[in-house]
Coordinates of N, CA and C in Angstrom, one line a residue:
X1 N 13.8 28.5 -27.1 CA 12.4 28.1 -27.0 C 12.3 26.7 -26.4
X2 N 13.0 25.8 -27.1 CA 12.9 24.4 -26.7 C 13.6 24.2 -25.4
X3 N 14.7 25.0 -25.1 CA 15.4 24.8 -23.8 C 14.5 25.2 -22.7
X4 N 13.7 26.2 -22.8 CA 12.8 26.7 -21.8 C 11.7 25.6 -21.5
X5 N 11.2 25.0 -22.6 CA 10.2 24.0 -22.4 C 10.8 22.8 -21.7
X6 N 12.0 22.4 -22.0 CA 12.7 21.3 -21.3 C 12.8 21.6 -19.8
X7 N 13.1 22.8 -19.4 CA 13.2 23.2 -18.0 C 11.9 23.0 -17.3
X8 N 10.8 23.5 -18.0 CA 9.5 23.4 -17.5 C 9.1 21.9 -17.2
X9 N 9.5 21.1 -18.2 CA 9.2 19.7 -18.1 C 9.9 19.1 -16.9
X10 N 11.1 19.4 -16.7 CA 11.9 18.8 -15.6 C 11.3 19.3 -14.3
X11 N 10.9 20.5 -14.3 CA 10.3 21.0 -13.0 C 9.0 20.3 -12.7
X12 N 8.2 20.0 -13.7 CA 6.9 19.3 -13.5 C 7.2 17.9 -13.0
X13 N 8.2 17.3 -13.7 CA 8.6 15.9 -13.3 C 9.1 15.9 -11.8
X14 N 9.9 16.9 -11.5 CA 10.4 17.0 -10.1 C 9.3 17.1 -9.1
X15 N 8.3 18.0 -9.4 CA 7.2 18.1 -8.5 C 6.4 16.8 -8.4
X16 N 6.2 16.2 -9.5 CA 5.5 14.9 -9.5 C 6.2 13.8 -8.6
X17 N 7.6 13.8 -8.8 CA 8.3 12.8 -8.0 C 8.2 13.2 -6.5
X18 N 8.2 14.5 -6.2 CA 8.1 14.9 -4.8 C 6.8 14.4 -4.2
X19 N 5.7 14.6 -5.0 CA 4.4 14.1 -4.6 C 4.4 12.6 -4.3
X20 N 5.0 11.9 -5.3 CA 5.0 10.4 -5.2 C 5.8 10.0 -3.9
X21 N 6.9 10.7 -3.6 CA 7.7 10.4 -2.4 C 6.9 10.7 -1.2
X22 N 6.2 11.8 -1.1 CA 5.4 12.2 0.1 C 4.3 11.1 0.2
X23 N 3.7 10.7 -0.9 CA 2.6 9.7 -0.8 C 3.2 8.4 -0.3
X24 N 4.4 8.0 -0.7 CA 5.0 6.8 -0.3 C 5.3 6.8 1.2
X25 N 5.7 8.0 1.7 CA 6.0 8.1 3.1 C 4.7 8.0 4.0
X26 N 3.6 8.6 3.4 CA 2.4 8.6 4.1 C 1.9 7.1 4.2
X27 N 2.0 6.4 3.1 CA 1.6 5.0 3.1 C 2.4 4.2 4.1
X28 N 3.7 4.5 4.2 CA 4.6 3.8 5.1 C 4.2 4.0 6.5
X29 N 3.8 5.3 6.9 CA 3.4 5.6 8.2 C 2.0 4.9 8.5
X30 N 1.1 4.9 7.5 CA -0.2 4.2 7.7 C 0.0 2.7 7.9
X31 N 0.9 2.1 7.1 CA 1.1 0.7 7.3 C 1.7 0.3 8.6
X32 N 2.7 1.2 9.1 CA 3.3 0.9 10.4 C 2.3 1.0 11.5
X33 N 1.3 2.0 11.3 CA 0.3 2.2 12.4 C -0.7 1.0 12.5
X34 N -1.1 0.5 11.3 CA -2.2 -0.5 11.3 C -1.7 -1.9 10.9
X35 N -0.4 -2.1 10.9 CA 0.1 -3.5 10.6 C -0.4 -4.5 11.5
X36 N -0.3 -4.3 12.8 CA -0.7 -5.3 13.8 C -2.2 -5.7 13.6
X37 N -3.1 -4.6 13.5 CA -4.5 -4.9 13.2 C -4.7 -5.7 12.0
X38 N -4.0 -5.4 10.9 CA -4.1 -6.0 9.7 C -3.7 -7.5 9.8
X39 N -2.6 -7.8 10.5 CA -2.1 -9.2 10.7 C -3.1 -10.0 11.5
X40 N -3.7 -9.3 12.5 CA -4.7 -10.0 13.4 C -5.9 -10.4 12.5
X41 N -6.4 -9.4 11.7 CA -7.5 -9.7 10.8 C -7.2 -10.8 9.8
X42 N -6.0 -10.8 9.3 CA -5.6 -11.9 8.3 C -5.6 -13.2 9.0
X43 N -5.0 -13.3 10.3 CA -5.0 -14.6 11.0 C -6.4 -15.1 11.3
X44 N -7.3 -14.2 11.7 CA -8.7 -14.6 12.0 C -9.3 -15.1 10.7
X45 N -9.1 -14.5 9.6 CA -9.7 -14.9 8.3 C -9.2 -16.3 8.0
X46 N -7.9 -16.5 8.1 CA -7.3 -17.8 7.8 C -7.9 -18.9 8.8
X47 N -8.0 -18.6 10.0 CA -8.6 -19.5 11.0 C -10.0 -19.9 10.6
X48 N -10.8 -18.9 10.3 CA -12.2 -19.2 9.8 C -12.2 -20.1 8.6
X49 N -11.4 -19.8 7.6 CA -11.3 -20.7 6.5 C -10.9 -22.1 6.8
X50 N -9.9 -22.2 7.7 CA -9.5 -23.6 8.2 C -10.6 -24.3 8.8
X51 N -11.4 -23.7 9.7 CA -12.5 -24.3 10.4 C -13.5 -24.7 9.4
X52 N -13.8 -23.9 8.4 CA -14.8 -24.3 7.4 C -14.3 -25.5 6.6
X53 N -13.0 -25.6 6.2 CA -12.5 -26.7 5.5 C -12.6 -28.0 6.3
X54 N -12.2 -27.9 7.6 CA -12.3 -29.1 8.5 C -13.8 -29.5 8.7
X55 N -14.7 -28.5 8.8 CA -16.1 -28.9 8.9 C -16.6 -29.6 7.7
X56 N -16.2 -29.2 6.5 CA -16.6 -29.8 5.3 C -16.0 -31.2 5.2
X57 N -14.8 -31.5 5.7 CA -14.2 -32.8 5.6 C -15.0 -33.7 6.6
X58 N -15.3 -33.2 7.8 CA -15.9 -34.1 8.8 C -17.4 -34.3 8.5
X59 N -18.1 -33.4 7.9 CA -19.5 -33.6 7.7 C -19.8 -34.3 6.4

């Protein structure tokens, strides 16, 4: 009885790990596709913050 339950548990864990692996691969593909846009957005935000800091110092 307990042996069968153990097998069921390991099967559930294996399916869960497979889902996690697929999710990780999807996230990797998504990141590779949008990395350039994300970095450009980040650079623009940093530039705006820098301009605001300089404006506060000068004014």
